[in-house]
């Protein structure tokens, strides 16, 4: 019996205890609420005390432990849950009803559980380490394996180690790898934990806000976060922490100046040895940020481009596939070393196995790159740079550069003339317009949308950037016929002119077009570029009938012999280039071009007739170039009837003139037309039988604007005076001096040149001047870049010893890049005194048998010049020291 009762009693006790607990929960409902509320308040007080402790400590360079951060997060969660539980009975009371017994029981149980949880949190706080001394904080940033950035990374690490470099700007075009390089820098310092206490990565972007950057910094530094803090409080807290640590701050994607002090970031200097490295697409941002050092991320070379493309195309067999490899190489070349393009197109070609597919990809890149998968993403990135240009002038000038083939050398001056012709640069002062044009080019280079050319006078546009510009100019590919660009495409005839109806710009330069026979209707066309079509020999009279708004027409370097009379219908034309053509006369109708501003006729050596009446009608003409051209200025009355005269030039409002003189009588007469002399920029003097002495610059100011002087085949000329009167700034604009076939020339400067003279003279060419003995005046040319002296039999020394010691220029030849001497049989010395050639890259010495030594000079040790000469001459050279021979020997090229 007892064995039966024992389980029953046990069951009864269990039920009783359960009921008792439930009754207890019900009876103590209000006490449970009160208990949890009190514990919650205690927890809040504990949290607030801790936050104040943390805030005080952070001013001393300390930071919270990860344990305490976790505790604060759990407190925040517990408080939210407790408030949620408390809201339930309050909600019932608001609804004028008491909680049911069942509801009271459940809520009472929750209150008790939450009170216990809160008590545990309060107890737990006392066992944690609250603060630690600031320690090295470097978190890796995800970064895919890179190609071709090793040298840039090494350079960046060297710069960061330099105490002189506190603010470092990394710049380059979008998609070139700036962010990738910055990631590599971040990850490089994971293994260099003793160099910085914190490496901090922050992405800025165009739509940044100071507060968002501050929040990111606080998170990265491990500081406590309070959403209620204002910007000034955040600034103070960040500054007081960061000023006590040595940090490397990495800022990605800056588009404008960022005021570091407003954020709370101490400025880096030699004392704190902190560093700020940022990436940007604009050199202006580097300057605005006061960067001590600027590091440009360049395009990849051919080898790295090929490796990156093959890696992304996922086709290792491309290298061994003789059918596909040529197409792959062509695509890589068109990408021009831009990593983003190589990656995008490589991925797009990953599954392409046939020749036809690869051929189509090349055609798409040439004609419609946006149709190739992924290229829209490339263009979107480049579009940020385009839209960030400060005004419409910059944007229009940038888009105009799309009319030329990718990587095509663009002469700055010609490009500016096009822009002026289009009306992008407006004004009456030609010098001011050209200055503004150079400023535009500078801004586009700063934005990395234009690149430096091979020569200082040139720029170029990257292939992919050009494709992007065409895409923008054609309304993002929606109106492809708006811009027709088929330069250097091997065309022998005009493309379909029926598609030109909506065209605004047409560029067909560098083709083999033979005839312009149609009369296309181009009602919106403003620029037509047909230069360098050497086979072009005829233009039909109908061709220009329907181009009512054409402003720029370039027909230079063609074989046309006459200009059709219909050119007179181009009433809006402002720029006309007929240089290097075979025309013999200008049509009378050219006088109807009342808005014509620029007429280029240079190197039209067949030109014999320029109708006076037509030229006098060109009231807006500002630039007339007859350099290496028309020279019939002193014909007899009958021969010259109706021909242009000096008096006519005087009546025009010219600001720039190129002119050719072939007769001494005309040259003498010209000297009395001061207004003409003042605007001559290009001067070609040929023949002029009887000319013995020539003074180029005169006391009344002639020669102020002269940029290029060429004197050729003046057999009687003995002396040229380029201006040597002390204190006078002679020929300040002269850039190129060419002296050719002057058999009796003995003197170029009567006295030694003044240091103020010819400060812009950069190129000197002296050919066939057999009596000339001295060119030591080149010492006084601070910007001299290229020197050519050919077939001057009497020259024994280029620079005499006395000329150097008596000279006043302390650092000669800081700009000299090329020295080329040929056919100088008596030349024994270039210079007996050591000179400085810091940028010299080419030396050519041919047929100079008595020259036994190269100039004793200080060269750029990192880039010795290439030496072109005969092998026998090189082997017989005498050296002052073995080191010079060893350094230059690898640069020797036998010819």
Short mmCIF file of N, CA and C in Angstrom, two decimals, residues 585-647:
data_model
loop_
_atom_site.label_atom_id
_atom_site.label_comp_id
_atom_site.label_asym_id
_atom_site.label_seq_id
_atom_site.Cartn_x
_atom_site.Cartn_y
_atom_site.Cartn_z
N UNK A 585 45.98 79.58 -106.12
CA UNK A 585 45.27 80.85 -105.97
C UNK A 585 44.11 80.68 -105.00
N UNK A 586 43.76 81.77 -104.35
CA UNK A 586 42.54 81.79 -103.54
C UNK A 586 41.40 82.32 -104.39
N UNK A 587 40.20 81.73 -104.28
CA UNK A 587 39.07 82.21 -105.07
C UNK A 587 38.58 83.57 -104.57
N UNK A 588 37.99 84.32 -105.46
CA UNK A 588 37.43 85.63 -105.09
C UNK A 588 36.35 85.48 -104.04
N UNK A 589 35.61 84.37 -104.11
CA UNK A 589 34.48 84.17 -103.19
C UNK A 589 34.89 84.02 -101.73
N UNK A 590 36.17 83.86 -101.48
CA UNK A 590 36.60 83.73 -100.09
C UNK A 590 36.31 85.02 -99.33
N UNK A 591 36.14 86.11 -100.06
CA UNK A 591 35.80 87.38 -99.43
C UNK A 591 34.42 87.40 -98.80
N UNK A 592 33.59 86.43 -99.14
CA UNK A 592 32.23 86.37 -98.56
C UNK A 592 32.24 85.75 -97.16
N UNK A 593 33.37 85.23 -96.74
CA UNK A 593 33.46 84.61 -95.41
C UNK A 593 33.68 85.70 -94.35
N UNK A 594 32.63 86.46 -94.13
CA UNK A 594 32.75 87.67 -93.30
C UNK A 594 33.10 87.36 -91.85
N UNK A 595 32.86 86.12 -91.38
CA UNK A 595 33.15 85.78 -89.98
C UNK A 595 34.49 85.05 -89.83
N UNK A 596 35.19 84.89 -90.94
CA UNK A 596 36.46 84.15 -90.89
C UNK A 596 37.45 84.86 -89.98
N UNK A 597 38.01 84.12 -89.07
CA UNK A 597 38.92 84.66 -88.07
C UNK A 597 40.34 84.15 -88.27
N UNK A 598 40.46 82.92 -88.78
CA UNK A 598 41.76 82.26 -88.88
C UNK A 598 41.90 81.66 -90.27
N UNK A 599 42.91 82.10 -91.02
CA UNK A 599 43.19 81.57 -92.36
C UNK A 599 44.64 81.10 -92.39
N UNK A 600 44.81 79.77 -92.50
CA UNK A 600 46.14 79.18 -92.47
C UNK A 600 46.54 78.74 -93.88
N UNK A 601 47.58 79.39 -94.41
CA UNK A 601 48.07 79.07 -95.75
C UNK A 601 49.56 78.72 -95.72
N UNK A 602 50.07 78.36 -94.55
CA UNK A 602 51.50 78.10 -94.45
C UNK A 602 51.90 76.88 -95.29
N UNK A 603 53.12 76.96 -95.83
CA UNK A 603 53.71 75.89 -96.65
C UNK A 603 52.87 75.57 -97.89
N UNK A 604 52.18 76.56 -98.42
CA UNK A 604 51.53 76.43 -99.73
C UNK A 604 52.46 77.10 -100.73
N UNK A 605 53.56 76.43 -101.06
CA UNK A 605 54.61 77.08 -101.84
C UNK A 605 54.25 77.29 -103.30
N UNK A 606 53.06 76.78 -103.72
CA UNK A 606 52.61 77.03 -105.10
C UNK A 606 51.68 78.23 -105.18
N UNK A 607 51.34 78.78 -104.04
CA UNK A 607 50.38 79.89 -104.00
C UNK A 607 50.99 81.15 -104.62
N UNK A 608 50.32 81.67 -105.65
CA UNK A 608 50.82 82.86 -106.35
C UNK A 608 49.81 84.00 -106.39
N UNK A 609 48.57 83.71 -106.06
CA UNK A 609 47.54 84.73 -106.21
C UNK A 609 46.65 84.79 -104.97
N UNK A 610 46.65 85.96 -104.34
CA UNK A 610 45.74 86.23 -103.23
C UNK A 610 44.98 87.51 -103.58
N UNK A 611 43.73 87.40 -103.98
CA UNK A 611 42.98 88.58 -104.43
C UNK A 611 42.82 89.63 -103.33
N UNK A 612 43.30 90.83 -103.63
CA UNK A 612 43.29 91.92 -102.67
C UNK A 612 41.89 92.27 -102.20
N UNK A 613 40.98 92.35 -103.13
CA UNK A 613 39.60 92.73 -102.79
C UNK A 613 38.98 91.74 -101.82
N UNK A 614 39.24 90.45 -102.04
CA UNK A 614 38.66 89.41 -101.17
C UNK A 614 39.22 89.52 -99.76
N UNK A 615 40.54 89.70 -99.64
CA UNK A 615 41.16 89.75 -98.31
C UNK A 615 40.65 90.96 -97.52
N UNK A 616 40.49 92.09 -98.21
CA UNK A 616 40.03 93.30 -97.51
C UNK A 616 38.61 93.19 -96.99
N UNK A 617 37.85 92.23 -97.51
CA UNK A 617 36.48 92.01 -97.03
C UNK A 617 36.45 91.21 -95.73
N UNK A 618 37.56 90.59 -95.37
CA UNK A 618 37.61 89.73 -94.18
C UNK A 618 37.86 90.59 -92.94
N UNK A 619 36.84 91.33 -92.54
CA UNK A 619 36.98 92.31 -91.46
C UNK A 619 37.26 91.67 -90.10
N UNK A 620 36.90 90.38 -89.94
CA UNK A 620 37.11 89.72 -88.65
C UNK A 620 38.37 88.87 -88.62
N UNK A 621 39.15 88.91 -89.69
CA UNK A 621 40.36 88.10 -89.75
C UNK A 621 41.37 88.57 -88.71
N UNK A 622 41.81 87.64 -87.88
CA UNK A 622 42.79 87.95 -86.84
C UNK A 622 44.11 87.20 -87.06
N UNK A 623 44.04 86.03 -87.70
CA UNK A 623 45.24 85.22 -87.91
C UNK A 623 45.37 84.92 -89.39
N UNK A 624 46.49 85.28 -89.98
CA UNK A 624 46.80 84.98 -91.37
C UNK A 624 48.21 84.41 -91.42
N UNK A 625 48.33 83.16 -91.87
CA UNK A 625 49.63 82.51 -91.87
C UNK A 625 50.10 82.24 -93.30
N UNK A 626 51.12 82.98 -93.71
CA UNK A 626 51.72 82.82 -95.04
C UNK A 626 53.18 82.40 -94.91
N UNK A 627 53.50 81.68 -93.86
CA UNK A 627 54.86 81.18 -93.62
C UNK A 627 55.18 80.08 -94.63
N UNK A 628 56.35 80.17 -95.29
CA UNK A 628 56.71 79.23 -96.36
C UNK A 628 55.63 79.24 -97.45
N UNK A 629 55.15 80.41 -97.81
CA UNK A 629 54.01 80.48 -98.73
C UNK A 629 54.20 81.66 -99.69
N UNK A 630 53.13 82.35 -99.92
CA UNK A 630 53.09 83.49 -100.83
C UNK A 630 54.18 84.50 -100.50
N UNK A 631 54.97 84.88 -101.54
CA UNK A 631 56.04 85.84 -101.31
C UNK A 631 56.13 86.90 -102.39
N UNK A 632 55.02 87.10 -103.13
CA UNK A 632 55.02 88.05 -104.26
C UNK A 632 54.67 89.46 -103.79
N UNK A 633 55.47 89.99 -102.87
CA UNK A 633 55.13 91.28 -102.28
C UNK A 633 55.67 92.48 -103.06
N UNK A 634 56.58 92.26 -103.96
CA UNK A 634 57.22 93.42 -104.62
C UNK A 634 57.21 93.24 -106.14
N UNK A 635 56.07 92.76 -106.66
CA UNK A 635 55.96 92.61 -108.12
C UNK A 635 55.73 93.95 -108.78
N UNK A 636 55.97 93.99 -110.06
CA UNK A 636 55.73 95.22 -110.82
C UNK A 636 54.24 95.52 -110.82
N UNK A 637 53.87 96.73 -111.23
CA UNK A 637 52.47 97.18 -111.18
C UNK A 637 51.55 96.27 -111.99
N UNK A 638 52.00 95.89 -113.20
CA UNK A 638 51.14 95.07 -114.04
C UNK A 638 50.96 93.66 -113.47
N UNK A 639 52.09 93.08 -113.01
CA UNK A 639 52.02 91.72 -112.49
C UNK A 639 51.21 91.66 -111.21
N UNK A 640 51.29 92.71 -110.42
CA UNK A 640 50.67 92.68 -109.11
C UNK A 640 49.30 93.32 -109.04
N UNK A 641 48.72 93.65 -110.15
CA UNK A 641 47.40 94.29 -110.14
C UNK A 641 46.38 93.37 -109.47
N UNK A 642 45.72 93.88 -108.47
CA UNK A 642 44.69 93.10 -107.76
C UNK A 642 45.24 92.16 -106.72
N UNK A 643 46.57 92.14 -106.53
CA UNK A 643 47.19 91.25 -105.56
C UNK A 643 47.34 91.96 -104.21
N UNK A 644 47.42 91.16 -103.17
CA UNK A 644 47.55 91.70 -101.82
C UNK A 644 48.87 92.45 -101.64
N UNK A 645 48.83 93.54 -100.88
CA UNK A 645 49.99 94.39 -100.62
C UNK A 645 50.19 94.53 -99.10
N UNK A 646 51.37 95.04 -98.74
CA UNK A 646 51.62 95.31 -97.32
C UNK A 646 50.57 96.26 -96.75
N UNK A 647 50.19 97.24 -97.56
CA UNK A 647 49.20 98.23 -97.10
C UNK A 647 47.89 97.55 -96.70
#
